Short mmCIF file of C-alpha atoms in Angstrom, two decimals:
data_model
loop_
_atom_site.label_atom_id
_atom_site.label_comp_id
_atom_site.label_asym_id
_atom_site.label_seq_id
_atom_site.Cartn_x
_atom_site.Cartn_y
_atom_site.Cartn_z
CA UNK P 15 199.60 76.61 81.54
CA UNK P 16 201.48 79.87 81.85
CA UNK P 17 201.41 82.41 84.61
CA UNK P 18 199.33 84.71 82.45
CA UNK P 19 196.77 81.92 81.88
CA UNK P 20 196.41 81.40 85.62
CA UNK P 21 196.26 85.09 86.35
CA UNK P 22 193.63 85.56 83.65
CA UNK P 23 191.43 82.78 85.03
CA UNK P 24 191.67 84.14 88.56
CA UNK P 25 190.97 87.66 87.41
CA UNK P 26 187.89 86.59 85.45
CA UNK P 27 186.55 84.55 88.35
CA UNK P 28 187.23 87.36 90.82
CA UNK P 29 185.51 89.93 88.63
CA UNK P 30 182.54 87.67 88.03
CA UNK P 31 182.18 86.81 91.73
CA UNK P 32 182.10 90.50 92.58
CA UNK P 33 179.00 91.02 90.44
CA UNK P 34 175.93 90.87 92.64
CA UNK P 35 172.78 90.38 90.60
CA UNK P 36 169.18 90.92 91.63
CA UNK P 37 167.61 87.65 90.55
CA UNK P 38 164.02 88.86 90.85
CA UNK P 39 162.56 89.16 87.37
CA UNK P 40 162.05 92.89 86.68
CA UNK P 41 158.44 93.72 85.85
CA UNK P 42 159.52 95.58 82.73
CA UNK P 43 161.19 92.43 81.39
CA UNK P 44 158.07 90.35 82.00
CA UNK P 45 155.94 92.97 80.25
CA UNK P 46 158.29 93.26 77.27
CA UNK P 47 158.54 89.48 76.94
CA UNK P 48 154.77 89.08 76.85
CA UNK P 49 154.38 91.91 74.37
CA UNK P 50 157.03 90.44 72.12
CA UNK P 51 155.38 87.05 72.21
CA UNK P 52 151.99 88.61 71.42
CA UNK P 53 153.49 90.49 68.49
CA UNK P 54 155.16 87.35 67.18
CA UNK P 55 151.93 85.42 67.52
CA UNK P 56 150.10 88.16 65.62
CA UNK P 57 152.74 88.16 62.89
CA UNK P 58 152.51 84.37 62.65
CA UNK P 59 148.74 84.52 62.26
CA UNK P 60 149.10 87.18 59.57
CA UNK P 61 151.70 85.10 57.74
CA UNK P 62 149.44 82.06 57.87
CA UNK P 63 146.54 84.13 56.58
CA UNK P 64 148.73 85.50 53.79
CA UNK P 65 149.83 81.99 52.81
CA UNK P 66 146.21 80.79 52.69
CA UNK P 67 145.14 83.87 50.73
CA UNK P 68 148.11 83.51 48.38
CA UNK P 69 147.27 79.86 47.75
CA UNK P 70 143.65 80.77 47.05
CA UNK P 71 144.65 83.55 44.64
CA UNK P 72 147.19 81.27 42.98
CA UNK P 73 144.66 78.48 42.43
CA UNK P 74 142.11 81.02 41.23
CA UNK P 75 144.62 82.54 38.81
CA UNK P 76 145.58 79.11 37.50
CA UNK P 77 141.94 78.25 36.85
CA UNK P 78 141.40 81.62 35.11
CA UNK P 79 144.61 81.15 33.14
CA UNK P 80 143.36 77.85 31.76
CA UNK P 81 139.97 79.33 30.98
CA UNK P 82 141.17 82.39 29.05
CA UNK P 83 143.82 82.95 26.38
CA UNK P 84 147.04 84.84 27.21
CA UNK P 85 145.92 88.43 26.89
CA UNK P 86 147.33 89.93 30.11
CA UNK P 87 150.82 91.46 30.07
CA UNK P 88 153.77 89.82 31.76
CA UNK P 89 154.24 90.93 35.36
CA UNK P 90 157.74 92.12 34.50
CA UNK P 91 156.51 94.44 31.75
CA UNK P 92 153.52 96.24 33.15
CA UNK P 93 151.56 98.13 30.53
CA UNK P 94 148.61 99.36 32.50
CA UNK P 95 150.04 99.01 36.01
CA UNK P 96 153.47 99.33 37.59
CA UNK P 97 155.61 101.74 39.46
CA UNK P 98 157.51 104.93 38.79
CA UNK P 99 160.32 105.42 41.29
CA UNK P 100 163.14 107.90 41.05
CA UNK P 101 166.42 106.11 40.28
CA UNK P 102 168.64 108.34 42.45
CA UNK P 103 166.70 110.37 44.98
CA UNK P 104 168.12 113.41 46.72
CA UNK P 105 169.16 112.50 50.27
CA UNK P 106 168.82 115.80 52.11
CA UNK P 107 166.16 116.48 54.72
CA UNK P 108 167.08 119.99 55.82
CA UNK P 109 167.57 122.87 55.05
CA UNK P 110 167.04 121.90 51.41
CA UNK P 111 164.85 119.07 50.22
CA UNK P 112 165.91 119.00 46.59
CA UNK P 113 169.02 119.38 44.45
CA UNK P 114 168.08 122.73 42.93
CA UNK P 115 167.67 124.35 46.33
CA UNK P 116 170.99 122.84 47.41
CA UNK P 117 172.75 124.34 44.40
CA UNK P 118 171.28 127.73 45.19
CA UNK P 119 172.40 127.47 48.82
CA UNK P 120 175.92 126.47 47.75
CA UNK P 121 176.05 129.44 45.38
CA UNK P 122 174.94 131.76 48.18
CA UNK P 123 177.71 130.47 50.45
CA UNK P 124 180.26 130.84 47.64
CA UNK P 125 179.27 134.48 47.43
CA UNK P 126 179.94 135.02 51.13
CA UNK P 127 176.58 134.12 52.68
CA UNK P 128 175.94 131.75 55.62
CA UNK P 129 179.40 130.35 56.28
CA UNK P 130 177.88 128.25 59.08
CA UNK P 131 176.78 125.82 56.40
CA UNK P 132 180.44 124.79 56.04
CA UNK P 133 180.59 123.23 59.50
CA UNK P 134 178.48 120.13 60.20
CA UNK P 135 178.20 120.89 63.92
CA UNK P 136 176.93 124.38 63.14
CA UNK P 137 174.35 122.91 60.78
CA UNK P 138 173.27 120.42 63.45
CA UNK P 139 172.96 123.25 65.98
CA UNK P 140 170.92 125.29 63.52
CA UNK P 141 168.66 122.29 63.05
CA UNK P 142 167.86 121.76 66.73
CA UNK P 143 167.33 125.50 67.20
CA UNK P 144 165.11 126.18 64.19
CA UNK P 145 163.34 122.88 63.73
CA UNK P 146 163.12 121.54 67.26
CA UNK P 147 162.80 124.91 68.95
CA UNK P 148 165.69 124.34 71.37
CA UNK P 149 167.12 127.32 73.18
CA UNK P 150 170.79 127.91 72.43
CA UNK P 151 171.62 128.05 76.14
CA UNK P 152 170.09 124.59 76.72
CA UNK P 153 172.09 122.76 74.09
CA UNK P 154 174.82 120.43 75.28
CA UNK P 155 177.45 121.19 72.67
CA UNK P 156 180.36 118.85 71.93
CA UNK P 157 183.26 120.43 73.80
CA UNK P 158 186.16 119.45 71.62
CA UNK P 159 185.97 118.54 68.03
CA UNK P 160 188.59 117.66 65.51
CA UNK P 161 188.02 119.07 62.01
CA UNK P 162 186.21 116.68 59.72
CA UNK P 163 187.41 116.39 56.18
CA UNK P 164 185.25 113.57 54.89
CA UNK P 165 181.76 114.00 53.49
CA UNK P 166 179.81 112.31 56.25
CA UNK P 167 179.36 113.23 59.89
CA UNK P 168 177.26 112.28 62.88
CA UNK P 169 176.59 114.82 65.61
CA UNK P 170 174.86 113.91 68.88
CA UNK P 171 173.25 116.76 70.80
CA UNK P 172 171.40 116.93 74.09
CA UNK P 173 169.06 119.49 75.58
CA UNK P 174 170.01 120.22 79.19
CA UNK P 175 166.52 121.50 80.03
CA UNK P 176 165.04 118.19 78.90
CA UNK P 177 167.57 115.93 80.63
CA UNK P 178 167.25 118.00 83.81
CA UNK P 179 163.47 117.69 83.71
CA UNK P 180 163.78 113.95 83.21
CA UNK P 181 166.32 113.70 86.03
CA UNK P 182 169.01 111.99 83.95
CA UNK P 183 172.64 112.78 83.18
CA UNK P 184 173.17 115.67 80.72
CA UNK P 185 174.50 113.21 78.14
CA UNK P 186 172.23 110.26 78.81
CA UNK P 187 172.42 108.09 75.70
CA UNK P 188 168.66 107.68 75.37
CA UNK P 189 168.16 111.42 75.32
CA UNK P 190 170.62 112.08 72.50
CA UNK P 191 169.34 113.50 69.26
CA UNK P 192 171.66 112.04 66.65
CA UNK P 193 171.91 114.09 63.51
CA UNK P 194 173.49 112.68 60.40
CA UNK P 195 175.01 115.16 57.98
CA UNK P 196 176.47 114.84 54.52
CA UNK P 197 178.03 117.00 51.87
CA UNK P 198 175.56 116.26 49.11
CA UNK P 199 176.96 118.54 46.44
CA UNK P 200 180.49 119.86 46.51
CA UNK P 201 182.79 118.03 48.89
CA UNK P 202 185.75 119.31 50.87
CA UNK P 203 186.25 122.52 52.82
CA UNK P 204 184.07 124.68 50.54
CA UNK P 205 181.11 122.29 50.40
CA UNK P 206 177.98 122.92 52.42
CA UNK P 207 176.56 120.33 54.81
CA UNK P 208 172.97 119.11 54.91
CA UNK P 209 171.00 117.11 57.44
CA UNK P 210 170.26 113.65 56.03
CA UNK P 211 169.02 111.86 59.13
CA UNK P 212 167.54 112.61 62.55
CA UNK P 213 167.07 109.96 65.20
CA UNK P 214 166.07 110.24 68.83
CA UNK P 215 166.95 107.59 71.38
CA UNK P 216 163.61 108.26 73.09
CA UNK P 217 161.44 107.19 70.16
CA UNK P 218 161.28 103.53 69.22
CA UNK P 219 159.48 103.76 65.88
CA UNK P 220 158.26 100.26 65.08
CA UNK P 221 155.95 100.86 62.15
CA UNK P 222 156.55 101.53 59.38
CA UNK P 223 159.14 98.79 59.66
CA UNK P 224 162.74 100.03 59.53
CA UNK P 225 163.08 97.95 56.36
CA UNK P 226 160.35 99.87 54.53
CA UNK P 227 161.67 102.59 52.23
CA UNK P 228 158.73 103.23 49.92
CA UNK P 229 155.34 104.89 50.49
CA UNK P 230 152.57 104.23 48.02
CA UNK P 231 150.40 107.18 47.03
CA UNK P 232 146.81 106.68 48.07
CA UNK P 233 147.52 104.17 50.83
CA UNK P 234 147.27 105.31 54.44
CA UNK P 235 150.32 104.70 56.58
CA UNK P 236 150.16 103.22 60.04
CA UNK P 237 152.61 104.72 62.53
CA UNK P 238 153.33 103.09 65.88
CA UNK P 239 156.01 102.63 68.50
CA UNK P 240 156.93 103.50 72.04
CA UNK P 241 158.53 106.43 73.80
CA UNK P 242 160.93 105.96 76.68
CA UNK P 243 159.99 109.21 78.34
CA UNK P 244 157.22 111.73 78.04
CA UNK P 245 157.25 115.14 79.70
CA UNK P 246 154.27 116.30 81.73
CA UNK P 247 151.76 117.63 79.23
CA UNK P 248 153.68 116.09 76.38
CA UNK P 249 152.32 114.43 73.29
CA UNK P 250 153.52 112.42 70.34
CA UNK P 251 152.67 113.59 66.86
CA UNK P 252 153.52 112.44 63.38
CA UNK P 253 153.40 113.87 59.91
CA UNK P 254 154.03 112.76 56.37
CA UNK P 255 155.59 115.63 54.50
CA UNK P 256 156.19 115.67 50.78
CA UNK P 257 159.75 116.72 50.05
CA UNK P 258 159.79 119.84 47.92
CA UNK P 259 161.59 123.15 47.68
CA UNK P 260 159.25 124.72 50.19
CA UNK P 261 158.83 121.79 52.56
CA UNK P 262 159.98 122.82 56.01
CA UNK P 263 160.11 120.77 59.16
CA UNK P 264 159.77 123.65 61.59
CA UNK P 265 156.90 123.57 64.02
CA UNK P 266 154.89 126.74 64.08
CA UNK P 267 153.48 126.56 60.61
CA UNK P 268 149.82 125.75 60.46
CA UNK P 269 150.34 122.10 59.83
CA UNK P 270 147.16 120.34 58.84
CA UNK P 271 149.20 117.20 58.17
CA UNK P 272 150.29 116.82 61.78
CA UNK P 273 148.38 114.13 63.61
CA UNK P 274 148.55 113.80 67.35
CA UNK P 275 148.84 110.11 68.15
CA UNK P 276 146.89 108.53 71.00
CA UNK P 277 149.10 107.21 73.77
CA UNK P 278 148.63 104.23 76.03
CA UNK P 279 149.19 104.68 79.75
CA UNK P 280 152.20 103.24 81.53
CA UNK P 281 155.89 103.81 81.98
CA UNK P 282 156.65 103.11 78.32
CA UNK P 283 153.74 104.76 76.47
CA UNK P 284 152.82 103.27 73.12
CA UNK P 285 151.60 105.46 70.28
CA UNK P 286 149.65 104.38 67.28
CA UNK P 287 147.75 106.06 64.48
CA UNK P 288 147.01 106.14 60.79
CA UNK P 289 148.36 108.93 58.64
CA UNK P 290 146.27 109.88 55.62
CA UNK P 291 147.77 109.23 52.16
CA UNK P 292 148.57 112.84 51.38
CA UNK P 293 152.08 112.55 49.98
CA UNK P 294 152.89 113.74 46.49
CA UNK P 295 156.10 114.09 44.51
CA UNK P 296 158.98 111.67 44.54
CA UNK P 297 160.10 111.75 48.16
CA UNK P 298 158.49 112.14 51.55
CA UNK P 299 159.53 112.48 55.15
CA UNK P 300 157.88 110.78 58.08
CA UNK P 301 158.40 112.98 61.11
CA UNK P 302 157.60 111.65 64.59
CA UNK P 303 158.01 114.01 67.51
CA UNK P 304 157.62 114.16 71.25
CA UNK P 305 156.39 117.67 71.89
CA UNK P 306 155.16 119.87 74.66
CA UNK P 307 152.04 121.31 73.21
CA UNK P 308 150.45 124.64 73.57
CA UNK P 309 148.01 123.48 70.93
CA UNK P 310 144.59 124.10 69.57
CA UNK P 311 142.38 121.30 68.31
CA UNK P 312 145.20 118.85 67.85
CA UNK P 313 147.29 121.14 65.69
CA UNK P 314 150.73 122.01 66.96
CA UNK P 315 150.99 125.76 67.24
CA UNK P 316 153.90 128.17 67.58
CA UNK P 317 155.67 127.95 70.91
CA UNK P 318 155.88 124.18 71.06
CA UNK P 319 159.25 122.66 71.85
CA UNK P 320 160.24 119.37 70.30
CA UNK P 321 161.67 117.16 73.02
CA UNK P 322 162.62 114.38 70.64
CA UNK P 323 162.38 113.80 66.92
CA UNK P 324 162.92 111.02 64.45
CA UNK P 325 162.75 111.55 60.70
CA UNK P 326 162.66 108.82 58.08
CA UNK P 327 162.87 109.36 54.35
CA UNK P 328 160.87 107.41 51.78
CA UNK P 329 160.62 107.23 48.06
CA UNK P 330 157.08 107.82 46.91
CA UNK P 331 155.66 105.23 44.60
CA UNK P 332 152.89 106.14 42.15
CA UNK P 333 150.94 103.10 41.11
CA UNK P 334 149.11 103.86 37.90
CA UNK P 335 145.55 102.77 37.77
CA UNK P 336 144.93 100.24 35.05
CA UNK D 292 174.87 71.18 93.51
CA UNK D 293 171.94 71.15 91.11
CA UNK D 294 172.62 70.61 87.46
CA UNK D 295 171.28 72.83 84.72
CA UNK D 296 169.11 69.93 83.57
CA UNK D 297 167.51 69.67 87.03
CA UNK D 298 166.92 73.37 87.36
CA UNK D 299 165.50 73.66 83.86
CA UNK D 300 163.23 70.69 84.57
CA UNK D 301 161.95 72.60 87.58
CA UNK D 302 161.30 75.44 85.20
CA UNK D 303 159.19 73.13 83.04
CA UNK D 304 157.00 72.17 85.94
CA UNK D 305 155.60 75.60 86.62
CA UNK D 306 153.24 77.49 84.37
CA UNK D 307 154.66 79.04 81.24
CA UNK D 308 154.35 82.57 82.59
CA UNK D 309 156.08 81.45 85.75
CA UNK D 310 158.81 79.71 83.81
CA UNK D 311 160.28 83.01 82.81
CA UNK D 312 160.59 83.97 86.46
CA UNK D 313 162.06 80.63 87.43
CA UNK D 314 164.56 80.60 84.60
CA UNK D 315 165.49 84.20 85.30
CA UNK D 316 166.14 83.37 88.94
CA UNK D 317 168.24 80.37 87.97
CA UNK D 318 170.27 81.78 85.12
CA UNK D 319 170.24 85.59 85.20
CA UNK D 320 173.18 85.99 87.56
CA UNK D 321 175.52 83.78 85.53
CA UNK D 322 174.42 85.47 82.32
CA UNK D 323 175.03 88.94 83.73
CA UNK D 324 178.49 87.89 84.89
CA UNK D 325 179.33 86.60 81.42
CA UNK D 326 177.96 89.75 79.76
CA UNK D 327 179.90 91.90 82.21
CA UNK D 328 183.17 90.15 81.37
CA UNK D 329 182.44 90.62 77.68
CA UNK D 330 181.41 94.28 77.85
CA UNK D 331 183.26 95.60 80.91
CA UNK D 332 180.13 97.52 81.84
CA UNK D 333 177.79 96.27 84.52
CA UNK D 334 174.76 98.33 83.46
CA UNK D 335 175.11 97.32 79.83
CA UNK D 336 175.48 93.70 80.89
CA UNK D 337 172.21 93.77 82.82
CA UNK D 338 170.39 95.42 79.92
CA UNK D 339 171.67 92.85 77.45
CA UNK D 340 170.73 89.91 79.65
CA UNK D 341 167.22 91.27 80.16
CA UNK D 342 166.91 91.63 76.40
CA UNK D 343 168.14 88.05 76.00
CA UNK D 344 165.38 86.79 78.31
CA UNK D 345 162.78 88.81 76.41
CA UNK D 346 163.92 87.21 73.16
CA UNK D 347 164.08 83.69 74.54
CA UNK D 348 160.67 83.84 76.20
CA UNK D 349 158.96 83.28 72.87
CA UNK D 350 160.95 80.10 72.29
CA UNK D 351 160.27 78.25 75.52
CA UNK D 352 157.97 75.79 73.81
CA UNK D 353 160.76 74.80 71.45
CA UNK D 354 163.10 73.71 74.21
CA UNK D 355 163.14 69.93 74.08
CA UNK D 356 166.57 69.46 75.60
CA UNK D 357 166.48 70.38 79.30
CA UNK D 358 169.98 71.79 79.00
CA UNK D 359 169.18 73.85 75.95
CA UNK D 360 168.03 76.97 77.73
CA UNK D 361 171.44 77.63 79.21
CA UNK D 362 173.07 77.14 75.83
CA UNK D 363 170.57 79.39 74.05
CA UNK D 364 170.93 82.03 76.71
CA UNK D 365 174.72 82.03 76.46
CA UNK D 366 174.57 82.22 72.69
CA UNK D 367 171.96 85.01 72.74
CA UNK D 368 174.05 87.02 75.19
CA UNK D 369 177.12 86.67 72.98
CA UNK D 370 175.12 87.77 69.93
CA UNK D 371 173.64 90.74 71.77
CA UNK D 372 177.08 91.79 72.99
CA UNK D 373 178.23 91.72 69.40
CA UNK D 374 175.29 93.85 68.27
CA UNK D 375 175.94 96.21 71.16
CA UNK D 376 179.51 96.84 70.06
CA UNK D 377 178.40 97.24 66.45
CA UNK D 378 175.91 99.94 67.48
CA UNK D 379 178.43 101.55 69.80
CA UNK D 380 180.91 101.89 66.95
CA UNK D 381 178.94 104.79 65.45
CA UNK D 382 178.75 106.58 68.77
CA UNK D 383 182.41 105.89 69.53
CA UNK D 384 183.50 107.24 66.17
CA UNK D 385 181.61 110.44 66.91
CA UNK D 386 182.99 110.75 70.42
CA UNK D 387 186.55 110.09 69.32
CA UNK D 388 186.33 112.83 66.77
CA UNK D 389 185.01 115.09 69.47
CA UNK D 390 187.80 114.28 71.88
CA UNK D 391 185.61 112.74 74.51
CA UNK D 392 185.27 109.11 75.42
CA UNK D 393 182.00 108.78 77.24
CA UNK D 394 182.32 105.04 77.59
CA UNK D 395 185.55 105.50 79.50
CA UNK D 396 183.92 108.12 81.71
CA UNK D 397 181.16 105.68 82.57
CA UNK D 398 183.54 103.08 83.92
CA UNK D 399 184.50 103.84 87.46
CA UNK D 400 188.15 103.20 88.29
CA UNK D 401 188.58 99.93 90.09
CA UNK D 402 191.49 99.58 92.48
CA UNK D 403 191.47 95.76 92.41
CA UNK D 404 194.75 93.83 92.33
CA UNK D 405 194.21 92.44 88.83
CA UNK D 406 193.41 95.77 87.20
CA UNK D 407 196.21 95.47 84.71
CA UNK D 408 194.89 92.19 83.33
CA UNK D 409 191.32 93.52 83.29
CA UNK D 410 192.33 96.63 81.38
CA UNK D 411 194.32 94.52 78.95
CA UNK D 412 191.30 92.27 78.41
CA UNK D 413 189.11 95.29 77.67
CA UNK D 414 191.60 96.40 75.04
CA UNK D 415 191.27 93.20 73.04
CA UNK D 416 189.12 93.27 69.91
CA UNK D 417 185.59 92.17 70.73
CA UNK D 418 185.81 88.75 69.02
CA UNK D 419 189.13 87.89 70.66
CA UNK D 420 187.79 88.93 74.06
CA UNK D 421 184.68 86.81 73.59
CA UNK D 422 186.70 83.74 72.63
CA UNK D 423 189.09 84.21 75.56
CA UNK D 424 186.27 84.69 78.09
CA UNK D 425 184.33 81.67 76.84
CA UNK D 426 187.45 79.51 77.02
CA UNK D 427 188.96 80.78 80.27
CA UNK D 428 185.92 81.79 82.30
CA UNK D 429 183.17 79.53 80.98
CA UNK D 430 185.70 76.72 80.45
CA UNK D 431 184.05 75.79 77.17
CA UNK D 432 185.85 73.50 74.77
CA UNK D 433 186.99 74.93 71.45
CA UNK D 434 184.15 73.14 69.72
CA UNK D 435 181.54 74.48 72.15
CA UNK D 436 183.00 77.99 71.93
CA UNK D 437 182.75 77.74 68.15
CA UNK D 438 179.08 76.79 68.45
CA UNK D 439 178.31 79.71 70.72
CA UNK D 440 180.21 82.16 68.50
CA UNK D 441 178.79 80.59 65.33
CA UNK D 442 182.19 80.24 63.69
CA UNK D 443 184.59 77.41 62.76
CA UNK D 444 186.76 75.79 65.43
CA UNK D 445 189.85 77.00 63.58
CA UNK D 446 188.68 80.58 63.99
CA UNK D 447 188.26 80.06 67.73
CA UNK D 448 191.80 78.66 67.99
CA UNK D 449 193.14 81.64 66.11
CA UNK D 450 191.11 84.18 68.13
CA UNK D 451 192.20 82.68 71.46
CA UNK D 452 195.81 82.40 70.38
CA UNK D 453 196.01 85.97 69.13
CA UNK D 454 194.05 87.21 72.13
CA UNK D 455 196.38 85.54 74.62
CA UNK D 456 199.48 86.78 72.76
CA UNK D 457 198.11 90.29 72.91
CA UNK D 458 197.24 89.97 76.60
CA UNK D 459 200.76 88.80 77.41
CA UNK D 460 202.19 91.67 75.42
CA UNK D 461 199.97 94.28 77.10
CA UNK D 462 200.58 92.91 80.59
CA UNK D 463 204.34 92.65 80.14
CA UNK D 464 204.47 96.20 78.80
CA UNK D 465 202.38 97.35 81.74
CA UNK D 466 199.97 99.22 79.41
#
């Protein structure tokens, strides 16, 4: 045993002994534990039901198979049913939602327009101003930033008005809006940057599952989760937006696709709702927002400020009717 | 001194809802201390331990070995610490590029006499630090450490050896 070994052991013990821990079980932990167990029990019941249903369908199919000759197509070569999914979807969310619009924007910058598109932080700032309605003076901007030369960037931004209202530090991790940016066309110093992901630490979006990456046309989509903080008079809304040249994420349009989600009471409000199957095209965005709402009849109107926002991108699957 | 088996048996004797409270009272402090040594951040340590209890609550019925809860808890904490550092990597990469290390800001300077060793420990790669803490603080055998870290015993030997070499180097340099 060396001197360093002894010193290390003493240091670890001393540090550990200095940690005073409240051993009373926090109420939030008890609540979360029970909720998790309930969810697991529900999932188990669903799995069991699926297994039983699958067995029934399997037996039924086997009986039918014996009773009729082989006239149905192989499942791997669907003739009357199947899917049509884009092989390489465009990744951008904002400002452009398709490759043609991106090309046009790049051409405009090449001709001397909007040089802000060449800096990922500028693009992120534009996003929170135009899409989330944040005031420039409220934005907690990264103070120092080394130039980025690769094609991928992540920018975290905070809104000082929101963190002040919530009574947390100006850069509280949960209140960060993390914006992912990529150079989707030309790369290097002359390539423009696009927003490819938006995630808020305040929104825990639980359904659709994070693993889901496809939406099926004609099937309603359940949206649920929790929010860590809700401003007075705030609401949670969600929208499924088809990605197209004219799809915009800004609030203030008359957005019939925006659904305000009912919230449960409590310190960690839970939202849940069903979005209608309105998506078309090859790609769609699911936008979930925490908003302060000067609103009329459930529709977000101009003047609302997005406190938090999470956007997920999905491929849209068209299942042909047989 | 009560053994873990005794205390966990006490946990079995109360209702299932109450078991969580009993087990929390019995094990939370030790788990927070371990998580603190692994993360260097007290608040993060408490969050991770609470998450570990939430996750383990659903498995109480599966605990046949009275000593198993302590083992599961330790292993869950180590796994959560690992996930924590994986998630933090994205944030750290952003902050580094922006010339600001928020994690460092969050850690208050500590004037304790063994600061140098503590700082050196925090500079070890996460896996090396975990192996060193489990061996030198928890006093686990190499085999037990390997079980908790879900890796071969040879890997534990290597992690501890490299970790201790690095610690000696950092401490002797006074970094």
